[in-house]
Amino acid sequence: MNVSNDKVLRIGMAGLGVVGQGVWKHLDSHRGPLEERLGARLELYCAAVRDPSRARAVEIRPDQFRRDPVEVATDAEVDLFCELMGGTDVALKATLAALEAGKMVVTANKALICEHGEAIFAAAARNDARLYFEASVAGGIPIIKALREGLVANRFPLIYGILNGTCNYILTRMEAERQGFETIVADARRLGYVEADEALDLDGWDAAHKAVILAYLAHGHWFSLDEMPVRGIREVTLDDMDWADRLGYRIKLVAMVRRDFKTDKVFCCVEPMLLRKDLVLAKVDGVYNGVSVLGDVVGESIYIGRGAGQDATASAVISDIVDAAIDRLHGVPAFMPTFVSGRVAFAPLDEVRRAYYLRLSVVDRPGVLAEVSTITARHGVSIESVLQTPGREEDRAHLVLTTHESSEKQVRDVVADLREDRAVLDPPLVLPMPDLNGR
Ligand code: HSE
């Protein structure tokens, strides 16, 4: 196909940090074949940055710099606004301004979509504008395309995955090098793997943003972070990893979206969980992400790839830019709307049933095990197995219980009582052990 000079897609960027420079660099290096296949030119027209004088690894002319993202978003010459600055304040203002101006918008900003998705999608619909956000979940893995296009025939009872590369990197290294969380996280910080706002990675919020987006794509409903259990990996110790190993499991930070199609209740959460070692996702290590999607027609499909970093994210952003160009050039009909079948609601805690791993540090004296089992029995929680090892200090023992399937509410009640018990020395750690083969 010939590249016609009058067919040009002008891209205005906001943010030229790690991801923005990656997009600029790879778009330049792959321009020839991309433009030839599109039959149009992709022009990096301008970029809004805070400090134009900063050293950058890409060539950009001084006249291409802008200061104000909203100015780029509303510039009449810009066809496509590419929001890569992050944050949810100016990014929201600029994204809405671009959509109100009828422009196509590409964003990698999961916090923005998660927190303001409803308003942003409404603005897009109102203005017949388009929003593309492949890079917002699982970096280079085209999971949004998979859910929205490739798997469109399906309903999704279960989606779960490792969606935060930093936590997966830390857990993997703790296990491989037999080091504690603090040692490895210090190294991860040094390598620049941990977000400036560390809670995003280490306390599970980044993965939760992504889970909310997947839940929306699968079930057409915006769940609020407030209703989801969200926990990170700070409490997981090397001892927990060893006990999990003895039980046949590995510990991973897992985001899960499970829907019961009989009740239309959806449960979303982000928690460290015990995954059986034979599961594919239990073997996804390092900075890699992995997502398992159970479709009622296709069965399980699994996606693994680099979930973060300049190149993986740029790959997803460029795929959105190309989709936007095709839409602009050929007037391709709008995306299939997200799957909606009636109203869905968040599952109440007494309906969320799983087996659990419960780690306790207790006083090593006669009768303590009986005290603990009296508490579990009081709340109807049945113990499946018990492991005990002496603690490092005298008179202290570690007790690891696994339970039969119990409700989240029962287990929370058990933990509340255990915290009151004088034989229990530290706050207990509870990790779900979801049955993923039996779904
Ligand atoms: N901090 C994120 C991660 C970056 O580690 O996965 C990509 O969202």
Coordinates of C-alpha atoms and ligand atoms in Angstrom, one line a residue:
M1 CA 0.0 0.0 0.0
N2 CA 1.3 3.5 -0.8
V3 CA 1.7 6.0 2.0
S4 CA -0.4 9.0 1.0
N5 CA 0.9 12.3 2.1
D6 CA -2.6 13.7 2.8
K7 CA -3.3 10.8 5.2
V8 CA -1.7 11.9 8.4
L9 CA -2.5 11.1 12.0
R10 CA -1.1 13.8 14.2
I11 CA -0.3 12.6 17.7
G12 CA -0.1 15.0 20.6
M13 CA 1.5 13.5 23.7
A14 CA 1.3 14.5 27.3
G15 CA 4.3 13.2 29.3
L16 CA 7.6 12.3 27.8
G17 CA 9.0 10.2 30.6
V18 CA 10.1 6.6 30.4
V19 CA 7.0 5.4 28.6
G20 CA 6.6 8.5 26.4
Q21 CA 10.2 8.2 25.2
G22 CA 9.7 4.5 24.6
V23 CA 6.7 5.2 22.4
W24 CA 8.5 8.0 20.5
K25 CA 11.6 5.8 20.0
H26 CA 9.8 2.6 18.9
L27 CA 7.3 4.5 16.7
D28 CA 10.3 6.1 14.9
S29 CA 12.2 2.9 14.5
H30 CA 9.1 1.0 13.2
R31 CA 7.6 3.8 11.3
G32 CA 8.3 2.4 7.8
P33 CA 6.5 -0.9 8.0
L34 CA 3.7 0.5 10.2
E35 CA 3.0 3.4 7.8
E36 CA 3.2 1.2 4.8
R37 CA 0.6 -1.2 6.2
L38 CA -1.6 1.6 7.3
G39 CA -1.3 3.6 4.1
A40 CA -0.9 6.8 6.2
R41 CA 1.7 8.7 8.1
L42 CA 1.9 8.7 11.9
E43 CA 3.3 12.1 12.9
L44 CA 4.5 12.8 16.4
Y45 CA 3.3 16.3 16.4
C46 CA 4.0 17.7 19.9
A47 CA 4.5 16.8 23.5
A48 CA 3.6 18.5 26.7
V49 CA 6.4 18.2 29.3
R50 CA 7.2 19.9 32.6
D51 CA 10.8 20.6 31.7
P52 CA 11.7 20.9 28.0
S53 CA 15.4 21.3 28.9
R54 CA 15.7 17.8 30.5
A55 CA 18.0 15.4 28.8
R56 CA 16.0 12.8 26.8
A57 CA 16.9 9.8 24.8
V58 CA 14.7 10.8 21.8
E59 CA 15.1 13.6 19.3
I60 CA 12.5 16.2 19.6
R61 CA 12.6 19.7 18.1
P62 CA 12.2 22.7 20.5
D63 CA 9.0 23.8 18.6
Q64 CA 7.4 20.5 19.4
F65 CA 7.4 21.1 23.1
R66 CA 4.3 22.4 24.9
R67 CA 3.8 23.2 28.6
D68 CA 0.1 22.5 29.1
P69 CA -1.4 19.0 28.5
V70 CA -4.8 20.6 28.1
E71 CA -3.4 22.8 25.3
V72 CA -2.2 19.6 23.5
A73 CA -5.5 17.8 24.2
T74 CA -7.5 20.6 22.5
D75 CA -5.1 21.6 19.7
A76 CA -7.0 21.7 16.5
E77 CA -4.0 20.1 14.7
V78 CA -3.9 17.1 17.0
D79 CA -6.0 14.0 15.9
L80 CA -5.0 11.7 18.7
F81 CA -4.2 12.7 22.3
C82 CA -1.8 10.3 24.0
E83 CA -1.9 10.6 27.8
L84 CA 1.3 9.2 29.3
M85 CA 1.9 11.6 32.2
G86 CA 0.2 9.5 34.9
G87 CA -1.6 10.9 38.0
T88 CA -5.4 11.5 38.1
D89 CA -5.7 15.2 38.4
V90 CA -4.3 17.0 35.3
A91 CA -4.5 13.7 33.4
L92 CA -8.3 13.7 34.0
K93 CA -8.7 17.3 33.0
A94 CA -6.7 16.8 29.8
T95 CA -8.4 13.5 28.9
L96 CA -11.9 14.9 29.3
A97 CA -10.9 18.0 27.3
A98 CA -9.6 15.8 24.5
L99 CA -12.8 13.7 24.4
E100 CA -15.0 16.7 24.6
A101 CA -13.1 18.0 21.6
G102 CA -14.0 14.7 19.8
K103 CA -10.4 13.5 19.7
M104 CA -9.2 9.9 20.0
V105 CA -7.4 9.3 23.2
V106 CA -4.8 6.7 24.1
T107 CA -3.9 6.2 27.7
A108 CA -1.7 3.9 29.8
N109 CA -3.1 5.3 33.0
K110 CA -4.7 2.6 35.1
A111 CA -5.4 4.7 38.1
L112 CA -7.2 7.3 35.9
I113 CA -9.4 4.6 34.2
C114 CA -10.1 2.8 37.5
E115 CA -11.1 5.9 39.4
H116 CA -12.8 7.9 36.7
G117 CA -13.7 5.3 34.1
E118 CA -17.4 5.9 34.3
A119 CA -17.0 9.7 33.6
I120 CA -14.4 9.2 30.9
F121 CA -16.4 6.5 29.0
A122 CA -19.5 8.7 29.3
A123 CA -17.6 11.6 27.8
A124 CA -16.3 9.4 25.0
A125 CA -19.8 8.2 24.2
R126 CA -21.3 11.7 24.4
N127 CA -18.8 13.1 21.9
D128 CA -18.5 10.0 19.7
A129 CA -14.9 10.0 20.6
R130 CA -12.7 6.9 21.3
L131 CA -10.6 5.8 24.2
Y132 CA -7.9 3.2 23.9
F133 CA -6.2 1.8 27.0
E134 CA -4.4 -1.4 26.2
A135 CA -1.3 -0.4 28.1
S136 CA -3.3 0.2 31.3
V137 CA -3.4 -3.5 32.3
A138 CA -0.6 -6.0 32.2
G139 CA 1.8 -3.8 30.0
G140 CA 2.7 -5.7 26.9
I141 CA 0.1 -8.4 27.2
P142 CA -2.8 -7.6 24.9
I143 CA -5.4 -8.6 27.5
I144 CA -7.8 -5.8 26.8
K145 CA -8.0 -6.8 23.1
A146 CA -8.3 -10.4 24.2
L147 CA -11.3 -9.8 26.4
R148 CA -13.0 -7.3 24.1
E149 CA -12.3 -8.8 20.8
G150 CA -10.9 -12.3 20.7
L151 CA -13.0 -13.7 23.5
V152 CA -16.2 -11.8 22.7
A153 CA -18.2 -15.0 22.5
N154 CA -17.7 -15.7 26.2
R155 CA -19.0 -14.9 29.6
F156 CA -16.3 -14.8 32.2
P157 CA -16.8 -16.7 35.5
L158 CA -13.2 -16.2 36.6
I159 CA -10.3 -14.0 35.7
Y160 CA -7.2 -14.0 37.9
G161 CA -3.7 -12.9 37.4
I162 CA -0.4 -11.6 38.5
L163 CA -0.8 -7.9 37.5
N164 CA 2.0 -6.2 39.4
G165 CA 5.5 -7.0 38.1
T166 CA 7.3 -5.3 41.0
C167 CA 5.6 -7.5 43.7
N168 CA 6.2 -10.6 41.6
Y169 CA 9.9 -9.7 41.2
I170 CA 10.2 -9.2 45.0
L171 CA 8.5 -12.5 45.9
T172 CA 10.5 -14.4 43.3
R173 CA 13.8 -13.1 44.6
M174 CA 12.9 -13.6 48.2
E175 CA 12.2 -17.2 47.4
A176 CA 15.2 -17.8 45.2
E177 CA 17.7 -16.0 47.3
R178 CA 16.3 -16.8 50.7
Q179 CA 16.2 -13.2 51.7
G180 CA 13.5 -11.3 53.6
F181 CA 11.1 -8.7 52.1
E182 CA 13.1 -5.6 53.4
T183 CA 16.4 -6.8 51.8
I184 CA 14.9 -7.4 48.4
V185 CA 12.6 -4.4 48.3
A186 CA 15.7 -2.2 49.0
D187 CA 17.3 -3.7 45.9
A188 CA 14.1 -3.3 43.9
R189 CA 14.0 0.4 44.9
R190 CA 17.7 0.8 43.8
L191 CA 16.9 -0.7 40.4
G192 CA 14.0 1.8 40.0
Y193 CA 11.3 -1.0 40.0
V194 CA 9.2 0.5 42.8
E195 CA 6.8 3.3 42.0
A196 CA 7.5 6.6 43.7
D197 CA 4.2 6.1 45.7
E198 CA 5.3 2.7 47.0
A199 CA 1.8 1.8 48.2
L200 CA 0.7 1.4 44.6
D201 CA 3.0 -1.6 44.2
L202 CA 3.6 -2.9 47.7
D203 CA 0.1 -2.6 49.1
G204 CA -1.7 -3.9 46.0
W205 CA -3.3 -0.7 44.7
D206 CA -1.7 -0.8 41.2
A207 CA -3.0 -4.4 40.8
A208 CA -6.4 -3.3 42.2
H209 CA -6.7 -0.6 39.6
K210 CA -6.0 -3.1 36.9
A211 CA -8.5 -5.6 38.4
V212 CA -11.2 -3.0 38.4
I213 CA -10.6 -2.4 34.6
L214 CA -10.7 -6.1 33.9
A215 CA -13.9 -6.4 35.9
Y216 CA -15.4 -3.6 33.9
L217 CA -14.4 -5.2 30.6
A218 CA -15.8 -8.6 31.7
H219 CA -18.9 -7.5 33.5
G220 CA -19.7 -4.0 32.4
H221 CA -19.7 -2.6 35.9
W222 CA -17.3 -0.2 37.6
F223 CA -16.5 -1.7 41.0
S224 CA -15.1 0.7 43.7
L225 CA -11.8 0.1 45.3
D226 CA -13.5 0.6 48.7
E227 CA -15.6 -2.5 48.4
M228 CA -12.6 -4.8 47.4
P229 CA -10.2 -6.5 49.8
V230 CA -6.8 -5.1 48.7
R231 CA -3.6 -6.2 50.4
G232 CA 0.0 -6.2 49.3
I233 CA 3.0 -8.4 50.1
R234 CA 4.6 -6.7 53.1
E235 CA 3.4 -9.3 55.6
V236 CA 4.6 -12.3 53.6
T237 CA 7.7 -13.9 55.1
L238 CA 10.3 -16.4 53.9
D239 CA 8.8 -18.8 56.5
D240 CA 5.4 -18.4 54.8
M241 CA 7.0 -19.3 51.5
D242 CA 8.6 -22.4 53.0
W243 CA 5.4 -23.6 54.6
A244 CA 3.5 -22.9 51.4
D245 CA 6.2 -25.0 49.6
R246 CA 5.7 -27.9 52.1
L247 CA 2.0 -27.8 51.4
G248 CA 2.6 -27.8 47.6
Y249 CA 1.9 -24.1 46.9
R250 CA 3.7 -20.9 46.0
I251 CA 2.7 -17.4 47.2
K252 CA 1.8 -14.9 44.6
L253 CA 0.1 -11.5 44.7
V254 CA -3.1 -12.3 42.8
A255 CA -5.9 -10.1 41.4
M256 CA -9.1 -12.0 41.1
V257 CA -12.5 -11.3 39.5
R258 CA -15.0 -14.1 40.0
R259 CA -18.6 -13.9 39.0
D260 CA -21.4 -16.3 40.0
F261 CA -23.8 -16.2 37.0
K262 CA -26.6 -17.6 39.1
T263 CA -26.7 -14.8 41.6
D264 CA -24.8 -12.2 39.4
K265 CA -22.6 -11.4 42.4
V266 CA -19.0 -10.5 41.6
F267 CA -16.1 -10.7 43.9
C268 CA -12.9 -8.8 43.1
C269 CA -9.8 -8.7 45.3
V270 CA -6.1 -8.3 45.3
E271 CA -4.3 -10.4 47.9
P272 CA -1.3 -12.6 48.4
M273 CA -2.6 -16.1 47.8
L274 CA -1.3 -19.7 47.8
L275 CA -1.4 -21.0 44.2
R276 CA -0.9 -24.7 43.7
K277 CA 2.5 -25.3 42.3
D278 CA 1.2 -27.1 39.2
L279 CA -0.8 -24.0 38.0
V280 CA 0.8 -22.2 35.1
L281 CA 0.5 -18.8 36.9
A282 CA 2.3 -20.3 40.0
K283 CA 5.3 -20.5 37.7
V284 CA 5.2 -17.0 36.4
D285 CA 8.3 -15.4 38.0
G286 CA 10.2 -12.1 38.1
V287 CA 8.8 -9.0 36.6
Y288 CA 6.4 -11.0 34.4
N289 CA 2.7 -10.7 34.6
G290 CA 0.2 -13.5 33.9
V291 CA -3.5 -13.6 33.4
S292 CA -5.8 -16.6 33.3
V293 CA -9.2 -16.0 31.7
L294 CA -11.9 -18.6 32.0
G295 CA -14.5 -18.2 29.3
D296 CA -17.7 -20.2 29.3
V297 CA -17.2 -21.1 25.6
V298 CA -13.4 -21.2 25.1
G299 CA -12.4 -22.6 28.5
E300 CA -9.2 -21.3 30.1
S301 CA -6.7 -19.2 28.2
I302 CA -3.6 -17.9 29.7
Y303 CA -1.5 -14.8 28.8
I304 CA 2.1 -14.3 30.0
G305 CA 4.4 -11.4 29.3
R306 CA 6.2 -8.4 30.5
G307 CA 3.7 -6.3 32.5
A308 CA 5.8 -3.2 32.9
G309 CA 8.8 -1.2 31.6
Q310 CA 9.4 1.1 28.7
D311 CA 9.4 -1.4 25.9
A312 CA 6.4 -3.5 26.9
T313 CA 4.3 -0.5 27.7
A314 CA 5.3 1.2 24.4
S315 CA 4.3 -1.9 22.5
A316 CA 0.8 -1.7 23.9
V317 CA 0.5 2.1 23.4
I318 CA 1.7 1.8 19.8
S319 CA -0.9 -0.9 19.2
D320 CA -3.6 1.5 20.4
I321 CA -2.2 4.3 18.2
V322 CA -2.4 2.0 15.2
D323 CA -6.0 1.0 16.1
A324 CA -6.9 4.6 16.4
A325 CA -5.4 5.3 13.0
I326 CA -7.3 2.5 11.4
D327 CA -10.5 3.8 13.0
R328 CA -9.8 7.3 11.7
L329 CA -8.9 6.2 8.2
H330 CA -11.5 3.6 7.6
G331 CA -14.3 4.5 9.9
V332 CA -14.4 1.1 11.6
P333 CA -17.5 0.7 13.7
A334 CA -17.1 1.3 17.5
F335 CA -15.9 -1.4 19.7
M336 CA -18.3 -4.1 20.9
P337 CA -19.8 -2.7 24.1
T338 CA -18.5 -4.4 27.2
F339 CA -20.4 -7.5 28.2
V340 CA -23.5 -6.7 30.3
S341 CA -26.2 -9.1 31.4
G342 CA -28.3 -7.5 34.0
R343 CA -27.1 -5.8 37.1
V344 CA -24.2 -7.2 39.0
A345 CA -23.4 -6.5 42.6
F346 CA -20.4 -7.1 44.8
A347 CA -20.5 -10.4 46.6
P348 CA -21.2 -10.2 50.3
L349 CA -18.4 -11.7 52.5
D350 CA -20.4 -14.7 53.7
E351 CA -20.9 -15.8 50.1
V352 CA -17.1 -15.7 49.3
R353 CA -15.9 -19.3 50.0
R354 CA -12.3 -20.4 49.9
A355 CA -9.8 -22.5 51.8
Y356 CA -7.4 -20.5 53.8
Y357 CA -3.8 -20.6 55.1
L358 CA -3.6 -19.2 58.6
R359 CA -0.2 -18.5 60.2
L360 CA 0.0 -17.8 63.9
S361 CA 2.8 -17.1 66.3
V362 CA 1.7 -18.6 69.7
V363 CA 3.0 -19.2 73.2
D364 CA 4.5 -22.7 73.3
R365 CA 2.6 -24.2 76.2
P366 CA 0.1 -27.0 76.7
G367 CA -3.5 -26.3 75.6
V368 CA -2.7 -23.6 73.0
L369 CA -3.7 -25.7 70.1
A370 CA -7.0 -26.6 71.8
E371 CA -7.6 -22.8 72.4
V372 CA -7.0 -22.1 68.7
S373 CA -9.3 -24.9 67.6
T374 CA -12.0 -23.8 70.0
I375 CA -12.0 -20.5 68.2
T376 CA -12.1 -21.9 64.7
A377 CA -14.9 -24.3 65.8
R378 CA -16.9 -21.4 67.3
H379 CA -17.1 -19.9 63.9
G380 CA -17.7 -23.1 62.0
V381 CA -14.3 -23.1 60.4
S382 CA -13.0 -26.7 59.8
I383 CA -9.3 -27.3 60.0
E384 CA -7.7 -29.3 57.2
S385 CA -4.1 -29.5 58.3
V386 CA -1.8 -28.3 61.1
L387 CA 1.9 -27.7 60.9
Q388 CA 3.9 -26.6 63.9
T389 CA 7.5 -25.5 64.2
P390 CA 9.4 -24.0 67.2
G391 CA 9.9 -20.3 66.9
R392 CA 13.3 -18.7 66.9
E393 CA 12.7 -17.4 70.4
E394 CA 12.2 -19.7 73.3
D395 CA 8.5 -20.4 74.4
R396 CA 7.2 -19.3 71.0
A397 CA 5.9 -21.6 68.3
H398 CA 4.7 -21.1 64.8
L399 CA 1.4 -22.7 63.9
V400 CA 0.2 -23.0 60.4
L401 CA -3.3 -24.2 59.8
T402 CA -5.1 -24.8 56.6
T403 CA -8.8 -24.7 56.5
H404 CA -11.5 -26.5 54.5
E405 CA -13.5 -24.1 52.4
S406 CA -15.0 -21.4 54.6
S407 CA -16.5 -18.0 54.0
E408 CA -14.4 -14.9 54.2
K409 CA -16.7 -13.7 57.0
Q410 CA -16.1 -16.8 59.1
V411 CA -12.4 -16.4 58.7
R412 CA -12.4 -12.7 59.6
D413 CA -14.4 -13.6 62.7
V414 CA -11.8 -16.3 63.6
V415 CA -9.0 -13.8 63.2
A416 CA -10.8 -11.1 65.3
D417 CA -11.1 -13.7 68.2
L418 CA -7.5 -14.9 67.8
R419 CA -6.2 -11.3 68.1
E420 CA -7.9 -11.2 71.5
D421 CA -6.4 -14.4 72.7
R422 CA -3.4 -14.0 74.9
A423 CA -1.7 -17.1 73.6
V424 CA -1.5 -15.5 70.1
L425 CA 1.5 -13.3 70.1
D426 CA 1.4 -11.5 66.7
P427 CA -1.4 -10.5 64.4
P428 CA -2.3 -13.7 62.4
L429 CA -1.6 -13.9 58.7
V430 CA -4.5 -15.2 56.6
L431 CA -4.0 -16.0 52.9
P432 CA -6.6 -17.5 50.6
M433 CA -5.9 -20.8 48.9
P434 CA -8.4 -20.6 46.0
D435 CA -9.5 -23.8 44.3
L436 CA -8.7 -22.8 40.7
N437 CA -8.9 -26.2 39.0
G438 CA -12.3 -26.9 40.4
R439 CA -12.9 -23.1 39.7
Ligands
HSE1 N1 4.4 -0.7 39.0 C1 3.8 -1.5 38.0 C2 4.2 -2.9 38.1 C3 4.1 -0.9 36.7 O1 5.2 -3.2 38.8 O2 3.6 -3.8 37.5 C4 3.1 -1.3 35.6 O3 1.8 -0.9 35.9

